[in-house]
Amino acid sequence: MVRVTVANRHSFIGGKCDDFKEQTDPLVAQPVGDNKHAEPRLAMTAALSASGPHPSLGDEARVFDRLVGTWDCDYTFYAEDGSATHASGELRFGWIIDGRALQDIWIRYPRKGADERSIGTSVRFFDNKLKMWRVVFVGPEHGVLITVQGGVEGNRIVLRGVDDHGSSLRWSFNDIQPNSFIWRGEASRDVGKTWRLEEEHHMRRRGGAQAFIGASATIAAGKSRSAIAFEQLTSLVGEWKGVKDGAKMKLVYTLTADGSALMEEFRPEKGPVMITMFTVNEDRLIATHYCSAGNQPQMTTEAITEPNTKRLAFSLVRVTGLTTPEDWHNTGLVVLREDKDHLTQEWTYQFKGETGKTVFHFVRER
């Protein structure tokens, strides 16, 4: 999508991009395909995910299997003076590597006035020699790499380790219920004699327990996860309005092709209309964008594992209509349904070897 960019300090939609200047939105590293415009990372992530635990884990699989899914998060961070900072986000748990390990992704939504989210990830596996779960957490944004290990202690899951400053760490999953739990992060500077609470995050399963059970029942009845995710996406049907850099714009969603495709029309106040078509393909969703630049990027999600997710991420598979690989084209799209009346889109792009991202916020029109 040729979205609102900056050209000679004026808002610009569509047309030629020869006058393109670096836009004010933060540039991001966005992998793009080879000359055939394939997205190699897509195949890797598809091979990485697993539908469930490996049989060799036995009863140990139950420790974290109950957390698989998507959780809405109320994050709280405590400073040394006791003051608290709150943030919202989501946590995603899933099996990987043929079910021999789990990966979780911790996402904190952008702060007010910012476009970038904060994100980190953990990989956890059961070490048969140590008879413990071992976990590696990576937070590239802040240069964080932490390892902890542990397992079930009473009705909690407790993991222990040491941070970069030599402080002892104690991470725990508490009050675990089918649709909620509390995660706590504590630190000790006196080798465990006293502990200070640094983080406490309240998690609630997205959609609640009934929605989770309902989705599982629907899948068992024969409807695929991707079909359920598409049904959730069709809740966007209607008109939405937004403003970017002073330019007004409208989105119109229409269900078409006997209910098999969701059509999005992007209608800027000044500029050409562009179309994006959302469809189902086996275990994924596809977004095909018909851009005013004259090309048509086709983007796809990873295999849908959590059908009730509010966030769908599409990555470039191929693009048609390019004259040269240097032409302006989109490389990805994130659709975030914040609630029934608020929608956020993140479009990534490539032009002459440079990559970038533009974020749009829309409100449903009544």
GROMACS .gro file of C-alpha atoms in nm:
model
  366
    1MET     CA    1   0.000   0.000   0.000
    2VAL     CA    2   0.139   0.338  -0.095
    3ARG     CA    3   0.042   0.497   0.233
    4VAL     CA    4   0.096   0.849   0.362
    5THR     CA    5   0.470   0.900   0.327
    6VAL     CA    6   0.682   1.213   0.323
    7ALA     CA    7   0.803   1.357  -0.006
    8ASN     CA    8   0.966   1.699   0.000
    9ARG     CA    9   0.791   1.753   0.337
   10HIS     CA   10   0.443   1.716   0.189
   11SER     CA   11   0.191   1.438   0.247
   12PHE     CA   12   0.182   1.209  -0.052
   13ILE     CA   13  -0.038   0.916  -0.150
   14GLY     CA   14   0.004   0.714  -0.467
   15GLY     CA   15   0.166   0.815  -0.794
   16LYS     CA   16   0.535   0.799  -0.870
   17CYS     CA   17   0.781   0.766  -0.583
   18ASP     CA   18   1.085   0.926  -0.749
   19ASP     CA   19   1.078   1.213  -0.498
   20PHE     CA   20   1.065   0.978  -0.202
   21LYS     CA   21   1.249   1.103   0.105
   22GLU     CA   22   1.312   0.910   0.424
   23GLN     CA   23   0.983   0.917   0.614
   24THR     CA   24   0.943   1.021   0.974
   25ASP     CA   25   0.812   0.683   1.090
   26PRO     CA   26   1.092   0.464   1.235
   27LEU     CA   27   1.266   0.241   0.987
   28VAL     CA   28   1.263  -0.124   1.073
   29ALA     CA   29   1.463  -0.420   0.954
   30GLN     CA   30   1.214  -0.603   0.734
   31PRO     CA   31   1.339  -0.913   0.554
   32VAL     CA   32   1.237  -0.922   0.191
   33GLY     CA   33   1.252  -1.193  -0.066
   34ASP     CA   34   1.505  -1.266  -0.336
   35ASN     CA   35   1.446  -1.166  -0.694
   36LYS     CA   36   1.144  -1.393  -0.694
   37HIS     CA   37   1.011  -1.198  -0.393
   38ALA     CA   38   0.980  -1.504  -0.173
   39GLU     CA   39   0.984  -1.469   0.205
   40PRO     CA   40   1.224  -1.739   0.327
   41ARG     CA   41   1.140  -1.680   0.692
   42LEU     CA   42   0.787  -1.797   0.630
   43ALA     CA   43   0.896  -2.155   0.561
   44MET     CA   44   1.114  -2.160   0.872
   45THR     CA   45   0.839  -2.048   1.109
   46ALA     CA   46   0.597  -2.297   0.958
   47ALA     CA   47   0.845  -2.579   1.022
   48LEU     CA   48   0.917  -2.447   1.373
   49SER     CA   49   0.562  -2.464   1.511
   50ALA     CA   50   0.406  -2.784   1.648
   51SER     CA   51   0.047  -2.870   1.727
   52GLY     CA   52   0.125  -3.025   2.067
   53PRO     CA   53   0.388  -3.178   2.296
   54HIS     CA   54   0.616  -3.465   2.195
   55PRO     CA   55   0.516  -3.798   2.354
   56SER     CA   56   0.861  -3.827   2.514
   57LEU     CA   57   0.777  -3.546   2.756
   58GLY     CA   58   0.510  -3.752   2.928
   59ASP     CA   59   0.349  -3.582   3.227
   60GLU     CA   60   0.604  -3.297   3.219
   61ALA     CA   61   0.424  -3.158   2.915
   62ARG     CA   62   0.133  -3.060   3.140
   63VAL     CA   63   0.346  -2.803   3.324
   64PHE     CA   64   0.330  -2.547   3.043
   65ASP     CA   65   0.081  -2.703   2.801
   66ARG     CA   66  -0.203  -2.545   3.003
   67LEU     CA   67  -0.064  -2.204   2.911
   68VAL     CA   68  -0.069  -2.259   2.534
   69GLY     CA   69  -0.275  -1.989   2.362
   70THR     CA   70  -0.302  -1.611   2.367
   71TRP     CA   71  -0.335  -1.405   2.684
   72ASP     CA   72  -0.428  -1.041   2.734
   73CYS     CA   73  -0.180  -0.884   2.975
   74ASP     CA   74  -0.196  -0.612   3.237
   75TYR     CA   75   0.173  -0.543   3.301
   76THR     CA   76   0.301  -0.372   3.618
   77PHE     CA   77   0.667  -0.276   3.670
   78TYR     CA   78   0.794  -0.159   4.011
   79ALA     CA   79   1.085   0.081   4.054
   80GLU     CA   80   1.316   0.064   4.355
   81ASP     CA   81   1.126   0.351   4.519
   82GLY     CA   82   0.805   0.147   4.497
   83SER     CA   83   0.643   0.348   4.219
   84ALA     CA   84   0.454   0.144   3.959
   85THR     CA   85   0.433   0.171   3.581
   86HIS     CA   86   0.145   0.002   3.399
   87ALA     CA   87   0.119  -0.118   3.040
   88SER     CA   88  -0.103  -0.346   2.836
   89GLY     CA   89  -0.011  -0.614   2.586
   90GLU     CA   90  -0.038  -0.982   2.511
   91LEU     CA   91   0.143  -1.310   2.570
   92ARG     CA   92   0.146  -1.598   2.322
   93PHE     CA   93   0.244  -1.954   2.414
   94GLY     CA   94   0.294  -2.238   2.167
   95TRP     CA   95   0.478  -2.564   2.105
   96ILE     CA   96   0.778  -2.570   1.868
   97ILE     CA   97   1.049  -2.807   1.740
   98ASP     CA   98   0.822  -3.111   1.697
   99GLY     CA   99   0.672  -3.051   2.040
  100ARG     CA  100   1.004  -3.085   2.226
  101ALA     CA  101   1.002  -2.720   2.341
  102LEU     CA  102   0.772  -2.421   2.385
  103GLN     CA  103   0.816  -2.064   2.278
  104ASP     CA  104   0.637  -1.764   2.423
  105ILE     CA  105   0.625  -1.409   2.293
  106TRP     CA  106   0.579  -1.118   2.533
  107ILE     CA  107   0.434  -0.811   2.361
  108ARG     CA  108   0.382  -0.469   2.516
  109TYR     CA  109   0.167  -0.240   2.304
  110PRO     CA  110   0.314   0.096   2.195
  111ARG     CA  111   0.315   0.371   2.453
  112LYS     CA  112   0.106   0.679   2.385
  113GLY     CA  113   0.257   0.875   2.098
  114ALA     CA  114   0.482   0.586   1.988
  115ASP     CA  115   0.450   0.345   1.698
  116GLU     CA  116   0.685   0.068   1.809
  117ARG     CA  117   0.573  -0.213   2.037
  118SER     CA  118   0.814  -0.379   2.283
  119ILE     CA  119   0.869  -0.751   2.232
  120GLY     CA  120   1.073  -1.034   2.381
  121THR     CA  121   1.066  -1.412   2.357
  122SER     CA  122   1.148  -1.723   2.559
  123VAL     CA  123   1.228  -2.078   2.456
  124ARG     CA  124   1.172  -2.343   2.725
  125PHE     CA  125   1.240  -2.716   2.727
  126PHE     CA  126   1.257  -2.998   2.980
  127ASP     CA  127   1.612  -3.121   3.047
  128ASN     CA  128   1.591  -3.491   3.129
  129LYS     CA  129   1.938  -3.495   3.282
  130LEU     CA  130   1.870  -3.210   3.523
  131LYS     CA  131   1.501  -3.301   3.562
  132MET     CA  132   1.423  -2.932   3.527
  133TRP     CA  133   1.270  -2.694   3.279
  134ARG     CA  134   1.536  -2.469   3.126
  135VAL     CA  135   1.439  -2.130   2.982
  136VAL     CA  136   1.622  -1.872   2.772
  137PHE     CA  137   1.469  -1.524   2.747
  138VAL     CA  138   1.584  -1.281   2.478
  139GLY     CA  139   1.495  -0.912   2.467
  140PRO     CA  140   1.690  -0.766   2.172
  141GLU     CA  141   1.548  -0.417   2.216
  142HIS     CA  142   1.730  -0.380   2.551
  143GLY     CA  143   2.014  -0.627   2.491
  144VAL     CA  144   1.874  -0.874   2.745
  145LEU     CA  145   1.969  -1.243   2.758
  146ILE     CA  146   1.862  -1.435   3.070
  147THR     CA  147   1.858  -1.806   3.152
  148VAL     CA  148   1.653  -1.957   3.433
  149GLN     CA  149   1.553  -2.309   3.531
  150GLY     CA  150   1.309  -2.483   3.761
  151GLY     CA  151   0.968  -2.643   3.760
  152VAL     CA  152   0.657  -2.706   3.967
  153GLU     CA  153   0.672  -2.608   4.335
  154GLY     CA  154   0.341  -2.673   4.510
  155ASN     CA  155   0.074  -2.503   4.298
  156ARG     CA  156   0.322  -2.268   4.129
  157ILE     CA  157   0.581  -2.287   3.855
  158VAL     CA  158   0.906  -2.134   3.983
  159LEU     CA  159   1.216  -2.058   3.775
  160ARG     CA  160   1.547  -1.930   3.916
  161GLY     CA  161   1.855  -1.771   3.766
  162VAL     CA  162   2.091  -1.472   3.775
  163ASP     CA  163   2.066  -1.145   3.581
  164ASP     CA  164   2.344  -0.946   3.408
  165HIS     CA  165   2.419  -0.759   3.732
  166GLY     CA  166   2.465  -1.070   3.941
  167SER     CA  167   2.132  -1.042   4.121
  168SER     CA  168   1.939  -1.361   4.191
  169LEU     CA  169   1.614  -1.395   3.996
  170ARG     CA  170   1.292  -1.574   4.082
  171TRP     CA  171   1.025  -1.588   3.814
  172SER     CA  172   0.696  -1.757   3.901
  173PHE     CA  173   0.357  -1.845   3.755
  174ASN     CA  174   0.096  -1.811   4.031
  175ASP     CA  175  -0.277  -1.874   4.082
  176ILE     CA  176  -0.294  -2.070   3.756
  177GLN     CA  177  -0.654  -2.112   3.638
  178PRO     CA  178  -0.795  -2.221   3.300
  179ASN     CA  179  -0.842  -1.859   3.198
  180SER     CA  180  -0.605  -1.658   3.418
  181PHE     CA  181  -0.274  -1.653   3.606
  182ILE     CA  182  -0.031  -1.407   3.763
  183TRP     CA  183   0.335  -1.387   3.664
  184ARG     CA  184   0.582  -1.238   3.912
  185GLY     CA  185   0.944  -1.140   3.866
  186GLU     CA  186   1.153  -1.093   4.181
  187ALA     CA  187   1.519  -1.007   4.240
  188SER     CA  188   1.756  -1.047   4.533
  189ARG     CA  189   2.089  -0.874   4.590
  190ASP     CA  190   2.176  -1.075   4.901
  191VAL     CA  191   2.171  -1.428   4.754
  192GLY     CA  192   1.807  -1.491   4.835
  193LYS     CA  193   1.785  -1.358   5.191
  194THR     CA  194   1.543  -1.085   5.086
  195TRP     CA  195   1.346  -1.042   4.766
  196ARG     CA  196   1.211  -0.734   4.588
  197LEU     CA  197   0.911  -0.755   4.356
  198GLU     CA  198   1.009  -0.599   4.022
  199GLU     CA  199   0.724  -0.711   3.797
  200GLU     CA  200   0.372  -0.846   3.843
  201HIS     CA  201   0.165  -0.925   3.535
  202HIS     CA  202  -0.199  -1.032   3.539
  203MET     CA  203  -0.293  -1.255   3.245
  204ARG     CA  204  -0.638  -1.342   3.116
  205ARG     CA  205  -0.694  -1.589   2.837
  206ARG     CA  206  -0.816  -1.406   2.529
  207GLY     CA  207  -1.191  -1.449   2.497
  208GLY     CA  208  -1.212  -1.611   2.841
  209ALA     CA  209  -1.247  -1.978   2.920
  210GLN     CA  210  -1.583  -2.014   2.746
  211ALA     CA  211  -1.452  -1.866   2.421
  212PHE     CA  212  -1.147  -2.092   2.444
  213ILE     CA  213  -1.363  -2.399   2.498
  214GLY     CA  214  -1.605  -2.286   2.228
  215ALA     CA  215  -1.330  -2.248   1.971
  216SER     CA  216  -1.193  -2.590   2.060
  217ALA     CA  217  -1.538  -2.742   2.017
  218THR     CA  218  -1.579  -2.572   1.680
  219ILE     CA  219  -1.244  -2.708   1.564
  220ALA     CA  220  -1.340  -3.054   1.686
  221ALA     CA  221  -1.662  -3.024   1.484
  222GLY     CA  222  -1.459  -2.979   1.167
  223LYS     CA  223  -1.412  -2.603   1.121
  224SER     CA  224  -1.045  -2.510   1.080
  225ARG     CA  225  -0.866  -2.256   1.296
  226SER     CA  226  -0.802  -2.043   0.990
  227ALA     CA  227  -1.175  -2.040   0.907
  228ILE     CA  228  -1.254  -1.929   1.262
  229ALA     CA  229  -0.987  -1.657   1.243
  230PHE     CA  230  -1.141  -1.537   0.916
  231GLU     CA  231  -1.484  -1.521   1.080
  232GLN     CA  232  -1.334  -1.306   1.355
  233LEU     CA  233  -1.182  -1.077   1.090
  234THR     CA  234  -1.520  -1.027   0.922
  235SER     CA  235  -1.630  -0.838   1.234
  236LEU     CA  236  -1.460  -0.541   1.062
  237VAL     CA  237  -1.742  -0.515   0.807
  238GLY     CA  238  -1.854  -0.154   0.793
  239GLU     CA  239  -1.686   0.187   0.766
  240TRP     CA  240  -1.388   0.320   0.961
  241LYS     CA  241  -1.227   0.664   0.970
  242GLY     CA  242  -0.876   0.779   1.052
  243VAL     CA  243  -0.627   1.065   1.019
  244LYS     CA  244  -0.256   1.037   0.939
  245ASP     CA  245  -0.030   1.344   0.929
  246GLY     CA  246  -0.338   1.563   0.885
  247ALA     CA  247  -0.477   1.361   0.595
  248LYS     CA  248  -0.823   1.207   0.641
  249MET     CA  249  -0.888   0.853   0.523
  250LYS     CA  250  -1.158   0.590   0.535
  251LEU     CA  251  -1.165   0.211   0.534
  252VAL     CA  252  -1.468   0.023   0.404
  253TYR     CA  253  -1.494  -0.353   0.467
  254THR     CA  254  -1.736  -0.567   0.264
  255LEU     CA  255  -1.794  -0.942   0.273
  256THR     CA  256  -1.812  -1.070  -0.085
  257ALA     CA  257  -1.780  -1.382  -0.306
  258ASP     CA  258  -2.055  -1.563  -0.116
  259GLY     CA  259  -1.882  -1.491   0.215
  260SER     CA  260  -1.543  -1.633   0.113
  261ALA     CA  261  -1.355  -1.301   0.083
  262LEU     CA  262  -1.334  -0.984   0.291
  263MET     CA  263  -1.266  -0.676   0.078
  264GLU     CA  264  -1.101  -0.368   0.229
  265GLU     CA  265  -1.122  -0.038   0.041
  266PHE     CA  266  -0.872   0.227   0.148
  267ARG     CA  267  -1.018   0.564   0.052
  268PRO     CA  268  -0.793   0.864   0.120
  269GLU     CA  269  -0.950   1.209   0.108
  270LYS     CA  270  -0.710   1.297  -0.172
  271GLY     CA  271  -0.567   1.008  -0.366
  272PRO     CA  272  -0.655   0.682  -0.540
  273VAL     CA  273  -0.860   0.405  -0.383
  274MET     CA  274  -0.669   0.083  -0.303
  275ILE     CA  275  -0.804  -0.264  -0.235
  276THR     CA  276  -0.692  -0.549  -0.007
  277MET     CA  277  -0.862  -0.889  -0.026
  278PHE     CA  278  -0.852  -1.126   0.273
  279THR     CA  279  -0.915  -1.497   0.212
  280VAL     CA  280  -0.849  -1.840   0.368
  281ASN     CA  281  -0.590  -2.079   0.228
  282GLU     CA  282  -0.567  -2.411   0.414
  283ASP     CA  283  -0.435  -2.329   0.764
  284ARG     CA  284  -0.349  -1.964   0.691
  285LEU     CA  285  -0.506  -1.634   0.593
  286ILE     CA  286  -0.397  -1.447   0.281
  287ALA     CA  287  -0.400  -1.071   0.220
  288THR     CA  288  -0.361  -0.962  -0.143
  289HIS     CA  289  -0.312  -0.588  -0.182
  290TYR     CA  290  -0.389  -0.401  -0.506
  291CYS     CA  291  -0.167  -0.096  -0.473
  292SER     CA  292  -0.185   0.238  -0.653
  293ALA     CA  293   0.184   0.187  -0.734
  294GLY     CA  294   0.067  -0.076  -0.982
  295ASN     CA  295   0.188  -0.387  -0.799
  296GLN     CA  296   0.011  -0.659  -0.604
  297PRO     CA  297   0.191  -0.798  -0.297
  298GLN     CA  298   0.048  -1.122  -0.161
  299MET     CA  299   0.104  -1.172   0.211
  300THR     CA  300   0.015  -1.459   0.439
  301THR     CA  301  -0.004  -1.538   0.808
  302GLU     CA  302   0.174  -1.826   0.974
  303ALA     CA  303  -0.037  -2.134   1.039
  304ILE     CA  304  -0.323  -2.022   1.264
  305THR     CA  305  -0.292  -2.181   1.609
  306GLU     CA  306  -0.503  -1.935   1.812
  307PRO     CA  307  -0.820  -1.860   1.613
  308ASN     CA  308  -0.953  -1.599   1.856
  309THR     CA  309  -0.648  -1.376   1.825
  310LYS     CA  310  -0.707  -1.004   1.781
  311ARG     CA  311  -0.376  -0.960   1.600
  312LEU     CA  312  -0.297  -1.104   1.258
  313ALA     CA  313   0.049  -1.061   1.104
  314PHE     CA  314   0.092  -1.107   0.729
  315SER     CA  315   0.435  -1.148   0.567
  316LEU     CA  316   0.527  -1.115   0.201
  317VAL     CA  317   0.521  -1.433  -0.007
  318ARG     CA  318   0.541  -1.282  -0.356
  319VAL     CA  319   0.456  -0.965  -0.545
  320THR     CA  320   0.343  -0.919  -0.903
  321GLY     CA  321   0.347  -0.608  -1.120
  322LEU     CA  322   0.697  -0.486  -1.032
  323THR     CA  323   0.909  -0.334  -1.307
  324THR     CA  324   1.227  -0.382  -1.103
  325PRO     CA  325   1.293  -0.526  -0.754
  326GLU     CA  326   1.374  -0.167  -0.644
  327ASP     CA  327   1.017  -0.050  -0.702
  328TRP     CA  328   0.807   0.064  -0.405
  329HIS     CA  329   0.608  -0.229  -0.263
  330ASN     CA  330   0.464  -0.347   0.066
  331THR     CA  331   0.630  -0.632   0.252
  332GLY     CA  332   0.397  -0.691   0.546
  333LEU     CA  333   0.077  -0.601   0.727
  334VAL     CA  334  -0.036  -0.632   1.088
  335VAL     CA  335  -0.408  -0.598   1.163
  336LEU     CA  336  -0.487  -0.538   1.531
  337ARG     CA  337  -0.852  -0.533   1.636
  338GLU     CA  338  -0.809  -0.352   1.966
  339ASP     CA  339  -1.182  -0.372   2.038
  340LYS     CA  340  -1.503  -0.359   1.836
  341ASP     CA  341  -1.460   0.013   1.762
  342HIS     CA  342  -1.081   0.060   1.733
  343LEU     CA  343  -0.848  -0.079   1.468
  344THR     CA  344  -0.473  -0.042   1.411
  345GLN     CA  345  -0.282  -0.133   1.095
  346GLU     CA  346   0.096  -0.153   1.055
  347TRP     CA  347   0.223  -0.159   0.695
  348THR     CA  348   0.588  -0.231   0.618
  349TYR     CA  349   0.743  -0.152   0.282
  350GLN     CA  350   1.061  -0.156   0.073
  351PHE     CA  351   1.183   0.105  -0.175
  352LYS     CA  352   1.528   0.120  -0.338
  353GLY     CA  353   1.671  -0.108  -0.073
  354GLU     CA  354   1.531   0.092   0.219
  355THR     CA  355   1.264  -0.047   0.451
  356GLY     CA  356   1.012   0.129   0.672
  357LYS     CA  357   0.682   0.109   0.853
  358THR     CA  358   0.369   0.323   0.869
  359VAL     CA  359   0.109   0.285   1.145
  360PHE     CA  360  -0.258   0.382   1.108
  361HIS     CA  361  -0.531   0.407   1.371
  362PHE     CA  362  -0.900   0.387   1.279
  363VAL     CA  363  -1.230   0.431   1.465
  364ARG     CA  364  -1.553   0.266   1.353
  365GLU     CA  365  -1.806   0.508   1.207
  366ARG     CA  366  -2.155   0.493   1.354
   0.00000   0.00000   0.00000
